[in-house]
XYZ file of C-alpha atoms in Angstrom:
603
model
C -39.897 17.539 29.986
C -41.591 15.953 33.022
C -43.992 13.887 31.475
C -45.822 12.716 34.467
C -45.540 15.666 36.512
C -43.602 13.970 39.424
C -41.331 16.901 39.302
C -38.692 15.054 37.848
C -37.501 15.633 33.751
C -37.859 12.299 31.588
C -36.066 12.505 28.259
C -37.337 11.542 24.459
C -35.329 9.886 21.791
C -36.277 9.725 18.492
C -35.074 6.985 15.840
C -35.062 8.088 12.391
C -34.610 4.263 11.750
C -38.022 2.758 13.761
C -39.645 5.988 12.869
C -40.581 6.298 16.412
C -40.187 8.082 19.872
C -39.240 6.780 23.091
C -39.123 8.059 26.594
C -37.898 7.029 29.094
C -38.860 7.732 32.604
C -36.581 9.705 35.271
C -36.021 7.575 38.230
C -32.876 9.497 39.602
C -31.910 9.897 42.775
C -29.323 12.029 44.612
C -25.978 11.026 43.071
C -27.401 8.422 40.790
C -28.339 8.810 37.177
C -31.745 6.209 36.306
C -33.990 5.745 33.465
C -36.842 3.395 32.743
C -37.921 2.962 29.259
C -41.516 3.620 29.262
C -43.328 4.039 25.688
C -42.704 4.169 22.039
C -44.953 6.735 20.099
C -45.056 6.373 16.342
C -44.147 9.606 14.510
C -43.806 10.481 10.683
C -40.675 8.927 8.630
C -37.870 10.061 9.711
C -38.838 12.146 13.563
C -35.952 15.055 13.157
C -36.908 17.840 15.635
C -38.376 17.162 18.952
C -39.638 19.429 22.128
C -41.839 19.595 24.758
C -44.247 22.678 26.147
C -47.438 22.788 27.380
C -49.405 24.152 24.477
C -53.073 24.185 25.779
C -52.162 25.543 29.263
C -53.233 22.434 31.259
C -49.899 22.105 32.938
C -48.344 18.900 31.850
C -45.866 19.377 28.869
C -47.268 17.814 25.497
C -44.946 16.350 22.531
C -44.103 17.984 19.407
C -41.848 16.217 16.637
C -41.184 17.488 12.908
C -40.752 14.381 10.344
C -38.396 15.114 7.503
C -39.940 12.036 5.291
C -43.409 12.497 5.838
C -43.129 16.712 5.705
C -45.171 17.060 8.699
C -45.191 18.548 12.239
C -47.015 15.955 15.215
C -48.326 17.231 17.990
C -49.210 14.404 21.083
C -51.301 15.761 23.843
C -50.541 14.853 26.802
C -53.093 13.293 28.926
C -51.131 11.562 31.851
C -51.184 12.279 35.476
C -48.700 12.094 38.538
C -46.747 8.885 37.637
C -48.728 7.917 34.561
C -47.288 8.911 31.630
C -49.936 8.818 28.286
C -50.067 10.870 25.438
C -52.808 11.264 22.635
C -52.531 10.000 18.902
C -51.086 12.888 17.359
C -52.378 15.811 15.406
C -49.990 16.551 12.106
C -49.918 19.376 10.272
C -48.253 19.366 6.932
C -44.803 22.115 7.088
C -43.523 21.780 3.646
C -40.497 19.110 2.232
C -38.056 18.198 4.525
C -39.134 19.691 8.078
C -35.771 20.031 10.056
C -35.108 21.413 13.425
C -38.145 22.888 15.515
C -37.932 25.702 18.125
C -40.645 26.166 21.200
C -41.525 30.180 21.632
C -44.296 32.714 22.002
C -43.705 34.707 19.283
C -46.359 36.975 19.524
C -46.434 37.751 23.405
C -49.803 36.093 23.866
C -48.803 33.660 26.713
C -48.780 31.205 24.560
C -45.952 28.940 22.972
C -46.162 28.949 19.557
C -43.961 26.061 17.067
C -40.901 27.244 14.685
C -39.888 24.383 12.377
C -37.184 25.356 9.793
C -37.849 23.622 6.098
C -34.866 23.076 4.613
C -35.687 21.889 1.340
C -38.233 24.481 1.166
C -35.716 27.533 2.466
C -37.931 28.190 4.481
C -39.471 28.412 8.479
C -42.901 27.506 9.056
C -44.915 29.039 12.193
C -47.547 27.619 13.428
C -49.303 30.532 15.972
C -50.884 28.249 19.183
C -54.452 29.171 19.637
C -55.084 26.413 22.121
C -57.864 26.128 25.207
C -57.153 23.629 27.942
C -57.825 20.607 26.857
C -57.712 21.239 22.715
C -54.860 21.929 20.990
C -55.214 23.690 17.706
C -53.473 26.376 15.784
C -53.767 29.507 13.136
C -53.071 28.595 9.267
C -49.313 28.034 8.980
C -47.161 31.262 8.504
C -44.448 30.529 6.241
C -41.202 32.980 5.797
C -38.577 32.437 3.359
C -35.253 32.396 4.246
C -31.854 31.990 2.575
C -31.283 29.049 1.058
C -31.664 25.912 3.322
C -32.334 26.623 6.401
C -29.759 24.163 9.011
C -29.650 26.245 12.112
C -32.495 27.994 14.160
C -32.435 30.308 16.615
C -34.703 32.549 18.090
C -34.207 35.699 20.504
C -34.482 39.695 21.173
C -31.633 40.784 18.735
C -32.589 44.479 18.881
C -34.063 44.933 22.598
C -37.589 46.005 21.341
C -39.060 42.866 23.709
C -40.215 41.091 20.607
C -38.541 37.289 19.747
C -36.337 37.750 16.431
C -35.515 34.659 14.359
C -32.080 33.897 13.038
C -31.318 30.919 10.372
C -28.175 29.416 9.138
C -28.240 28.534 5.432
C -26.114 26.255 3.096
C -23.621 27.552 0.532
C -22.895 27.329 -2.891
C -20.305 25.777 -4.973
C -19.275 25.790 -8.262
C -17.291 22.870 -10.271
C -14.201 23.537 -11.077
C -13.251 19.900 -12.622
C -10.270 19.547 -15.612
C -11.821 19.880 -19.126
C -13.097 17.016 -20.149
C -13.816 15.155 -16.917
C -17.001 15.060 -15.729
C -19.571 13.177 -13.596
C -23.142 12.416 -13.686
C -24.696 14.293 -10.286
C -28.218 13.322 -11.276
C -29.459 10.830 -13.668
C -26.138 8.440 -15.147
C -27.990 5.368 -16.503
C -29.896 4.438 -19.439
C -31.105 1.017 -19.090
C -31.609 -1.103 -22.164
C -35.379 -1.840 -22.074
C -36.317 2.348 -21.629
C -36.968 2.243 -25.258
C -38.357 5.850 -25.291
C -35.201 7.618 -24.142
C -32.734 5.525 -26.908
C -35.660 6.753 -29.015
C -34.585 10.257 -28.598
C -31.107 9.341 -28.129
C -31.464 8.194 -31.989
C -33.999 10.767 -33.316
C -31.689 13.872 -31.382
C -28.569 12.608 -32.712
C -26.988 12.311 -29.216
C -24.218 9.214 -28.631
C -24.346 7.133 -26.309
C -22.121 3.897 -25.147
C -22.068 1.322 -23.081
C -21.923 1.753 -18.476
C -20.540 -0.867 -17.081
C -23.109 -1.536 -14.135
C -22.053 -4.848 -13.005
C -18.301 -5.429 -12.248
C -17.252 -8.088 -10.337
C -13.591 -7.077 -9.776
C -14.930 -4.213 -7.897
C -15.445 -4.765 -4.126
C -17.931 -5.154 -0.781
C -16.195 -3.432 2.246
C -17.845 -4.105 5.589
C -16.742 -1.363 8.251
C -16.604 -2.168 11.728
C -18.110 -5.304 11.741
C -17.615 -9.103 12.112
C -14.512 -11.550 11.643
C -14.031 -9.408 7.880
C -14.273 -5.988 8.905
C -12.335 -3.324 7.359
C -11.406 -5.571 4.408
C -12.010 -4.999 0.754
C -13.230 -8.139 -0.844
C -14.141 -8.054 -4.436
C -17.409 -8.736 -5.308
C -16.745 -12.194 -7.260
C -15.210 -13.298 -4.343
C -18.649 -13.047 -2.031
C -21.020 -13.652 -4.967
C -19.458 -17.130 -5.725
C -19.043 -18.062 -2.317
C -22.505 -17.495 -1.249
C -23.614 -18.789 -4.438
C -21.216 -22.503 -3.619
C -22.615 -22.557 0.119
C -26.183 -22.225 -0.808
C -26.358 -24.773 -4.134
C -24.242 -26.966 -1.703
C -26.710 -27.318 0.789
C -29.888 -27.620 -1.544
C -27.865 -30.028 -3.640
C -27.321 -32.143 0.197
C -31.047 -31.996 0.858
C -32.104 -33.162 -2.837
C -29.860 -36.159 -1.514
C -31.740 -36.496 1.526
C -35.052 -36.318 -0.642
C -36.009 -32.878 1.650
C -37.549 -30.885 -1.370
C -40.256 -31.813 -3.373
C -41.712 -34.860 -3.179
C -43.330 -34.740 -6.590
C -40.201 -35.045 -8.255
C -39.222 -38.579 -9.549
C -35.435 -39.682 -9.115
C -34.440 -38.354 -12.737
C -36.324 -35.004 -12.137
C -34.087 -34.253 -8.882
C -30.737 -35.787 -10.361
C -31.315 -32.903 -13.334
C -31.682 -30.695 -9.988
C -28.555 -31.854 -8.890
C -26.621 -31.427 -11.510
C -27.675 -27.779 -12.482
C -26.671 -27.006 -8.788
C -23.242 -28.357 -9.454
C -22.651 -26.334 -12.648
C -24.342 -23.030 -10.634
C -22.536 -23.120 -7.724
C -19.272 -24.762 -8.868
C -19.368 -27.312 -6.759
C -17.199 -30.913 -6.461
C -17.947 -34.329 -7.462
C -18.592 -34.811 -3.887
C -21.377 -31.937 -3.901
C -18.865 -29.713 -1.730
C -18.155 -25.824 -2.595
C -14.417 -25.693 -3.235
C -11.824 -22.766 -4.435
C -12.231 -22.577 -8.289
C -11.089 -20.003 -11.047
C -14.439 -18.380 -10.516
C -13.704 -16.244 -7.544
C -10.548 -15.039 -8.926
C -6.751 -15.647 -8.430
C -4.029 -14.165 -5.835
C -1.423 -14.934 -8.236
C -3.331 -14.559 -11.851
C -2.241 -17.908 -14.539
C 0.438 -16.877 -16.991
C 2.739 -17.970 -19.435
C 5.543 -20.475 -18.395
C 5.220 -21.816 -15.334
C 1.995 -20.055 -13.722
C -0.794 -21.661 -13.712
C -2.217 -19.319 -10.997
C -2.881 -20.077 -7.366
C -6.201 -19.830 -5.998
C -7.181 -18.632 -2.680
C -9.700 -20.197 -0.150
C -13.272 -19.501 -0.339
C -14.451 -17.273 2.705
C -16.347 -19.211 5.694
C -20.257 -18.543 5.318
C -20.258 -17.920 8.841
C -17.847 -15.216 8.565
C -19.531 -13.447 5.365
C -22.974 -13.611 7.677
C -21.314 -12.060 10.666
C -19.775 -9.378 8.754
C -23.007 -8.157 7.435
C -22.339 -8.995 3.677
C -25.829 -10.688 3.447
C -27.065 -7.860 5.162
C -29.362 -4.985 2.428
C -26.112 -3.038 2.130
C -25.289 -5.723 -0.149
C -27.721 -7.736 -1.496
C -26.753 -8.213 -5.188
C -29.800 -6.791 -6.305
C -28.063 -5.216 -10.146
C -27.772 -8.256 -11.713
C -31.475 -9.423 -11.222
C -33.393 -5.812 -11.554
C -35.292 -5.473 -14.520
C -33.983 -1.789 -15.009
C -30.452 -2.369 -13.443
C -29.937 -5.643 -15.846
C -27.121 -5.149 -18.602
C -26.621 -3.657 -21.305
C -26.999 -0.459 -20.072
C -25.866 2.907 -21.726
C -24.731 6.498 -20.828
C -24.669 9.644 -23.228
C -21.373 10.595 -24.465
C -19.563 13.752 -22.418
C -22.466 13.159 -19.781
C -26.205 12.163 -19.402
C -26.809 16.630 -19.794
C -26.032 16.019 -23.236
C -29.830 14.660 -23.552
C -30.947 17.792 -21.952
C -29.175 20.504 -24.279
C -30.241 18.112 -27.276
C -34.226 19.345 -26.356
C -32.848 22.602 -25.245
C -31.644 22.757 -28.850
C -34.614 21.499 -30.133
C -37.170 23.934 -28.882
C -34.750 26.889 -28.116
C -36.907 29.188 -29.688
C -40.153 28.340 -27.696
C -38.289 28.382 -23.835
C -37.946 30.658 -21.392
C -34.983 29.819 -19.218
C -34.139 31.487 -15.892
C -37.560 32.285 -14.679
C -38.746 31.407 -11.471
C -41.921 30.826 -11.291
C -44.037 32.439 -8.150
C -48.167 31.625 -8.938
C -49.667 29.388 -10.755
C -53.583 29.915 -11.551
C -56.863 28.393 -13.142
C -58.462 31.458 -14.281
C -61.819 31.386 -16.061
C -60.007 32.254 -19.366
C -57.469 29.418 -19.141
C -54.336 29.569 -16.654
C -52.430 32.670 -15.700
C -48.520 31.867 -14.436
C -46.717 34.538 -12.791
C -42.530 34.795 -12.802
C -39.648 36.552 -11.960
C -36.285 36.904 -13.891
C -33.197 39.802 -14.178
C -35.526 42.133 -15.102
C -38.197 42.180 -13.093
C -41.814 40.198 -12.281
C -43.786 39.300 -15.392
C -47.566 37.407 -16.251
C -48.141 35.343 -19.156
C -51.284 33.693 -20.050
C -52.271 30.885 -21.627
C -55.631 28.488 -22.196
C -53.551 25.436 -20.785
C -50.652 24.726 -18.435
C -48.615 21.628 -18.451
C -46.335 21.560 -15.010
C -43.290 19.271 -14.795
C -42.049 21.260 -11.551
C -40.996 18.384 -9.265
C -43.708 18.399 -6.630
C -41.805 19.574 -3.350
C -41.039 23.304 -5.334
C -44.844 23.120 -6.767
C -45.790 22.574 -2.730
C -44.244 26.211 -2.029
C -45.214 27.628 -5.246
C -49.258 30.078 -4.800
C -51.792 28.136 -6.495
C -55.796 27.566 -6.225
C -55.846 24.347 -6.346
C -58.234 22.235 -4.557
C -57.532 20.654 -1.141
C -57.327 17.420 -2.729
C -54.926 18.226 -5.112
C -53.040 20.465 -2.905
C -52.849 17.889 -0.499
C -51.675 15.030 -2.625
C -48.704 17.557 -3.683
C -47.699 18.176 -0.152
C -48.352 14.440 0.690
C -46.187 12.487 -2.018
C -42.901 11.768 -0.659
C -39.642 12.568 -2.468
C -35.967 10.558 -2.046
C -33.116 12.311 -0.378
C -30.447 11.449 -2.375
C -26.447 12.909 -2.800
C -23.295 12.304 -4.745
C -19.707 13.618 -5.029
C -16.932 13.825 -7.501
C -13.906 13.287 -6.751
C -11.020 13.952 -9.260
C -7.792 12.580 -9.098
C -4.826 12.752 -10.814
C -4.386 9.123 -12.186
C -6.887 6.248 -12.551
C -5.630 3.966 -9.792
C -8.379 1.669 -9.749
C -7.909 0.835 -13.329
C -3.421 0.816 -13.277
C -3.585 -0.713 -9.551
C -6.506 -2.648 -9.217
C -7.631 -3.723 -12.790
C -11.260 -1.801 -11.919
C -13.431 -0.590 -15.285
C -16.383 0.607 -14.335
C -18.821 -1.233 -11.668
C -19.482 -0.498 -8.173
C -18.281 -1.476 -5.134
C -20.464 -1.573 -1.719
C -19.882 -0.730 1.653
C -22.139 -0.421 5.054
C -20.849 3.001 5.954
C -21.876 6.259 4.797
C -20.559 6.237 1.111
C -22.783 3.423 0.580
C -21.836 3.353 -2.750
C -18.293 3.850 -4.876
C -19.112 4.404 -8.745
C -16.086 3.556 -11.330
C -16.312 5.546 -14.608
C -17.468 3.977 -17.672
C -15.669 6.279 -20.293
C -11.783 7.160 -20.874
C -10.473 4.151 -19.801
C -6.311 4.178 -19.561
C -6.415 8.044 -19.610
C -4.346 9.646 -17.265
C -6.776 10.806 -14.821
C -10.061 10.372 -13.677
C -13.559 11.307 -11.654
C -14.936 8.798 -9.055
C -18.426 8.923 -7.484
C -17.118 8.902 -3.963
C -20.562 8.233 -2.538
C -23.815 7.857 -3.948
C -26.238 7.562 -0.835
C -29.941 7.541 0.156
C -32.554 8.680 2.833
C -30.566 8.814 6.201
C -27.154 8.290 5.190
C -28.037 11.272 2.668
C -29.993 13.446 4.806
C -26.687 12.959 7.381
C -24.367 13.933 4.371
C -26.177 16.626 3.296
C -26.054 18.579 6.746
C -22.606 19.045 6.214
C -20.414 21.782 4.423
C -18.882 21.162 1.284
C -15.643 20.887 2.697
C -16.910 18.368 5.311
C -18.444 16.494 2.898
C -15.132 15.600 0.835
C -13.659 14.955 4.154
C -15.957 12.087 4.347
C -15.672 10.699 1.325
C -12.033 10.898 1.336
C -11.301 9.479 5.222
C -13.894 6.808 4.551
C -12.587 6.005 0.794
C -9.321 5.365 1.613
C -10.265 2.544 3.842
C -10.822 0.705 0.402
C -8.398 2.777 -1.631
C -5.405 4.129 0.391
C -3.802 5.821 -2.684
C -6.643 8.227 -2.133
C -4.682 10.447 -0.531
C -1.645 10.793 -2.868
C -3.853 11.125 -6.177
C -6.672 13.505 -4.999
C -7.059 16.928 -6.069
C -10.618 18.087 -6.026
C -14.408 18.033 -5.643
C -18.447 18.367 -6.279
C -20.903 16.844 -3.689
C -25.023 17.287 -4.871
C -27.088 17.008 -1.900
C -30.076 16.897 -4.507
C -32.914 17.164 -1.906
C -31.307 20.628 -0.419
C -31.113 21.409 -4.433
C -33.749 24.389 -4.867
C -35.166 23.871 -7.869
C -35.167 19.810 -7.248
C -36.057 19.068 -3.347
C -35.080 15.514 -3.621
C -33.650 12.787 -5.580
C -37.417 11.376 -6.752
C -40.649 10.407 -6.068
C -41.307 8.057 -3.324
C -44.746 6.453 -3.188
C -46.292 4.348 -0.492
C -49.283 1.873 -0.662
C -51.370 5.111 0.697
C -50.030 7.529 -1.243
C -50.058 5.506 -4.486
C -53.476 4.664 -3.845
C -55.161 8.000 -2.603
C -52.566 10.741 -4.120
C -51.208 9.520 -7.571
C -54.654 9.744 -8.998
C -55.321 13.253 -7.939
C -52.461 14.606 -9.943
C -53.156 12.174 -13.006
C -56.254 13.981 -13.690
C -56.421 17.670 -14.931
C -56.666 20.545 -12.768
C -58.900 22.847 -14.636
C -56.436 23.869 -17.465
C -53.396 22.504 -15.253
C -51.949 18.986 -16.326
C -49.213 17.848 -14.349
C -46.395 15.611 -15.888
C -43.164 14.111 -14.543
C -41.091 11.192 -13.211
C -43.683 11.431 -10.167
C -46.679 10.576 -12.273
C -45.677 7.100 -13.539
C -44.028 3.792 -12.480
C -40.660 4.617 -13.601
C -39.948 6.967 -10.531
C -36.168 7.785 -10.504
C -35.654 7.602 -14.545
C -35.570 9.652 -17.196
C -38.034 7.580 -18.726
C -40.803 8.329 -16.511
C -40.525 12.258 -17.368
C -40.669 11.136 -21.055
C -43.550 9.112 -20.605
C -45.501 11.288 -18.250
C -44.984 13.861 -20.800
C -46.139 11.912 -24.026
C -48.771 10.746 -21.986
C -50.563 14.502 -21.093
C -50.212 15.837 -24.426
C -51.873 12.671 -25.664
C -54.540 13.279 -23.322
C -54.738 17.489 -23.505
C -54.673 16.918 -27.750
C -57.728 14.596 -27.079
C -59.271 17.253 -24.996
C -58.925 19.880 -27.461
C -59.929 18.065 -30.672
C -63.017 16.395 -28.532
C -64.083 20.132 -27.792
C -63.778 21.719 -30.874
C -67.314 22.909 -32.437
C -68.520 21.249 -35.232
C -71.475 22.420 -38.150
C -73.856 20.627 -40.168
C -72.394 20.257 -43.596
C -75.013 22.379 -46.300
C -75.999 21.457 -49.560
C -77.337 23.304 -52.125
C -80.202 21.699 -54.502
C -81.026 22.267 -58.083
C-alpha cells in the first residue's frame, strides 16, 4: 500500500522470527526498482497474514496483521502524511488459536472494508464487520463461521452473481495409519522420565509395562545443512560432544596456568582444578585436547592385530562455523532435569496408559461426544453435546474440564471476561511428527544406532531411533519431530508433501532411505481438532496474569490439565492437575455440607 501517500506502493514484510514488520519505502523510478527500509512495527508472535486498506475512510491505507502465536488480529492506524510514514500502536483483537491468512473486503456492501482471517486450528473464519469513523477505528463483536476442518486457503468473491461477496476455504485432509502389526510410533506423548513419580505410580497400580527409552545416544548424529566448512556431513554426536568438551577444559585448564580465574584459590586448590579438567576433557600431559577412544574409532579395536585407529578431533573453528554450537544443538538431554536418564516408555506404545483408565472407568465415560456449551447454571453446571444420534443435555452440580484450552476457546460458555480471556490468551506449542516405516532397521545393521536422537538445523529438526524390537526385521523412525515455525511450515503441507520432506531431507543423513521405505503417518498436532497444539506455552505475562484465573473455580467449573501446572508438555502435569482439583472440589464439598447440634436426652 502507499504508506505515505506519495502515490507510489511501499511493501511490508513480516518475520515470523523477530516477530515484527518492516516496510520499506518505494523510491522507484522509471526502469529502476528502489527500496528504503523505513520502520519495524512489533506485531504478535509469529505475524502470518498481512494487508493494507483504509479502514476509517481517512485516505491513507492502515496495517492489519493476524499473529498465529499470540491468536490475535493487529490493526496500526495510520497517521503519516505525504512522505512521512507513521503508524499507531496497534489495536488487537483476539481471533481464536492459530490465526492464518487474512482477506481485505466489504462484506456487507456498506462502503466499508471489513477483515476475514481464517483460524486454522479453530476450523474456522473470523469476521470482524468495520464500523469505523475517520479518525477511530473500531469494529462489531467478531462473527465467527465454521468451516471444514482447517481452514489453509481463503478466498472471497460473487460465486452465484447475486452482488453479494461469497467466501470459499480450503481445508486439510485426513489420514488413517496403515502401519504393519506390531509397529508403532508414539505421535504424542513417548517419554516417561524417571523422577514423574505419579505416572510410574499408575504405571504400577494399572498393571501397564513399561521399559527402558534410550534418550541419550551418542552414536547417533548432528547434521548441519548448508552451512560452514562441515555442512552436509553426519557427525555422530560423541564426536562433537567430546571435542567441544577437549577445546573448552583445554583452555580453562591454560588460564588456571596463567592464574586468570579465581584468585581466592591457593596453588593446591587450582592444581585439583587442573586435574579434574584433564580427566573431563581428556586432555594430554601437556594440557592439549588430543584424539582419544572417547570420540569413537574409524576402524573399531579387535582381536589380532587391531587395535583400532582413531580419527582427528574436528577444528573448534570449524564446529562454530557450521552452526553445531548454535540452539539446534545445544546438548541440552543430558543436563535437563526431565530429559536426564533413566527414562521409560509403555510397552506396545505410551496409548497403552490411556486404555488402562479407559478400562478403569469404562462404565462411567461417555466417548465420542463433542461437546458444544458449557454452563454455570444456578443449579450446578449444564453441558450440552452432540454424538451419532443426535444433540443431548446432561446436568450436573459440578464440572471438571480437561479440554485443552484452544477447543474450550471455541466451545459457548458464560464465563467471565477474565476467565474467558485468560483461555483465549494462554499460548499453546505447534508441534508435528511422522512415522516412517521401513522395511529393515538400517540404523541398527548399518550404523550400530539403538535408540537416541540425532540433530539437524533443517526442518526435521529432530530424527527419533526406536527404543523397542531391537534386531527385528523392520522398523518405525520418527522422521521429524519439530516445533513452532519449522512445525507450523510442516503442517501447511499435504500428507503426501509432508513424507516428501522427511524423506528428501532424511536421506541426506541416511541414503538407504530410499531403498527401505515403504510408508507413513505425519501429526501436525496443533491442526489436530480435538488438541490445537502440542502444549501449553506460558510467558512471564501470561503465567503471571492468566494461570491464576483458571486455577480458581468457575462457579461449579474446575479446570484441570497439563496447562494448569509446571509440568507443561507431560503426562504428569494432566495427572497432577487432576489430583490436584478433586483434592480441592472434595474439600469444597465436605466444607459445605450442613451440620446439627448433637441431642441428648436426660433422665
Amino acid at each position: 500500500g502507499d504508506a505515505d501517500g506519495d502515490g507510489d506502493q511501499d511493501i511490508f514484510i513480516g518475520s515470523i522470527d523477530a516477530n515484527n514488520v518492516s516496510l520499506f519505502k518505494n523510491t522507484s523510478t522509471p526502469g529502476v526498482i528502489s527500496l528504503i527500509p523505513s520502520n519495524n512495527y512489533a506485531t504478535g508472535l509469529m505475524p502470518e497474514g498481512i494487508g493494507c486498506s483504509d479502514l476509517d475512510g481517512d485516505g491513507k491505507p492502515d496495517l492489519i496483521t493476524s499473529a498465529v502465536n499470540s491468536h490475535t488480529m493487529s490493526v496500526y492506524r495510520n497517521t503519516g502524511s505525504v512522505n512521512n510514514i507513521s503508524f499507531a500502536p496497534p489495536q488487537t483483537f483476539p481471533t481464536g488459536f492459530n490465526p492464518g491468512e487474512l482477506l481485505i473486503r466489504d462484506m456487507d456492501n456498506d462502503g466499508k472494508p471489513d477483515i476475514i482471517v481464517a483460524v486454522t486450528s479453530a476450523s474456522k473464519v473470523s469476521i470482524f464487520r468495520n464500523t469505523s469513523t475517520a479518525g477511530m477505528i473500531s469494529f462489531d463483536a467478531r462473527i465467527d463461521v465454521i468451516t471444514g476442518a482447517y481452514p489453509m486457503g481463503l478466498a472471497i468473491g460473487d460465486i452465484d452473481g447475486d452482488g453479494k461477496p461469497d467466501m470459499v476455504t480450503s481445508n486439510n485432509q485426513t489420514v488413517t495409519a496403515n502401519f504393519d502389526d506390531g509397529l508403532y510410533f508414539n505421535a504424542g506423548p513417548s517419554r516417561i522420565p524417571h523422577n514423574h513419580e505419579l505416572t510410574l505410580h499408575y504405571c504400577k497400580e494399572l498393571g501397564v509395562p513399561i521399559q527402558v527409552y534410550n534418550n541419550v545416544n551418542e552414536s547417533t548424529y548432528y547434521f548441519a545443512e548448508g552451512k560452514g566448512p562441515l555442512s552436509n556431513k553426519k557427525i555422530r554426536t560423541r564426536e562433537i560432544h567430546n571435542d567441544i568438551r577437549g577445546y573448552m577444559t583445554e583452555m580453562l585448564a591454560k588460564n588456571m596456568d596463567n592464574e586468570m580465574l579465581d584468585k581466592s584459590l591457593t596453588k593446591e586448590d587450582g592444581q585439583k582444578i587442573i586435574e579434574y579438567l584433564m580427566a573431563e576433557g581428556g586432555l594430554d600431559v601437556d594440557k592439549l585436547y588430543k584424539a582419544s577412544a572417547r570420540r569413537g574409532y574409524i576402524e573399531s579395536p579387535g582381536a589380532g592385530d587391531k587395535p583400532g585407529k582413531l580419527a582427528d578431533p574436528l577444528k573448534l573453528a570449524e564446529i562454530i562455523q557450521s552452526g553445531l554450537m548454535d540452539p539446534d544443538f545445544y546438548n541440552v538431554a543430558e543436563y535437563t532435569y526431565e530429559l536426564q536418564m533413566t527414562m521409560f516408555q509403555a510397552v506396545d506404545g505410551m496409548d497403552q496408559i490411556a486404555l488402562a483408565f479407559e478400562k478403569k472407568i469404562a462404565p462411567m465415560l461417555k466417548l465420542n461426544a463433542e461437546v458444544s456449551n458449557i454452563l454455570n447454571t444456578t443449579e450446578g453446571v449444564k453441558i450440552t453435546y452432540k454424538d451419532k444420534t443426535g444433540v443431548h443435555e446432561i446436568q450436573g452440580d459440578f464440572c471438571i474440564c480437561t479440554l485443552p484450552l484452544p477447543v474450550l476457546s471455541n466451545i459457548n460458555n458464560n464465563f467471565s471476561s477474565n476467565v474467558s480471556r485468560a483461555i483465549d490468551y494462554i499460548g499453546y506449542n505447534q508441534t508435528g511428527k511422522i512415522g516412517l516405516q521401513f522395511n529393515r532397521r538400517f540404523w541398527e545393521e548399518d550404523e550400530h544406532i539403538y535408540g537416541g536422537i540425532t540433530h539437524t538445523n533443517n526442518e526435521l529438526t529432530q530424527i527419533f531411533y526406536p527404543s523397542y524390537d531391537y534386531l527385528s526385521k523392520k522398523g518405525i523412525l520418527i522422521g521429524y519431530y519439530n516445533f513452532n515455525e519449522k512445525a507450523l511450515q510442516t503442517g501447511e503441507l499435504s500428507y503426501a508433501d509432508r513424507e516428501k520432506l522427511a524423506l528428501e531431507k532424511g536421506r541426506l543423513i541416511h541414503p538407504q532411505y530410499d531403498k527401505a521405505f515403504e510408508k507413513s503417518l505425519s501429526v501436525s498436532w496443533h491442526k489436530t481438532r480435538y488438541s490445537m497444539g502440542g502444549w501449553a506455552v506460558y510467558t512471564s505475562e501470561t503465567r503471571k496474569n492468566s494461570y491464576p484465573e483458571l486455577l480458581k473455580p468457575e462457579g461449579n467449573i474446575y479446570f484441570a490439565g497439563e496447562h494448569l501446572t509446571y509440568l507443561n508438555a507431560w503426562m504428569a502435569g494432566a495427572l497432577e492437575s487432576a489430583r490436584s482439583v478433586v483434592a480441592n472440589l472434595h474439600s469444597r464439598n465436605t466444607e459445605s455440607r450442613q451440620t446439627y447440634p448433637t441431642q441428648t436426652t436426660k433422665g
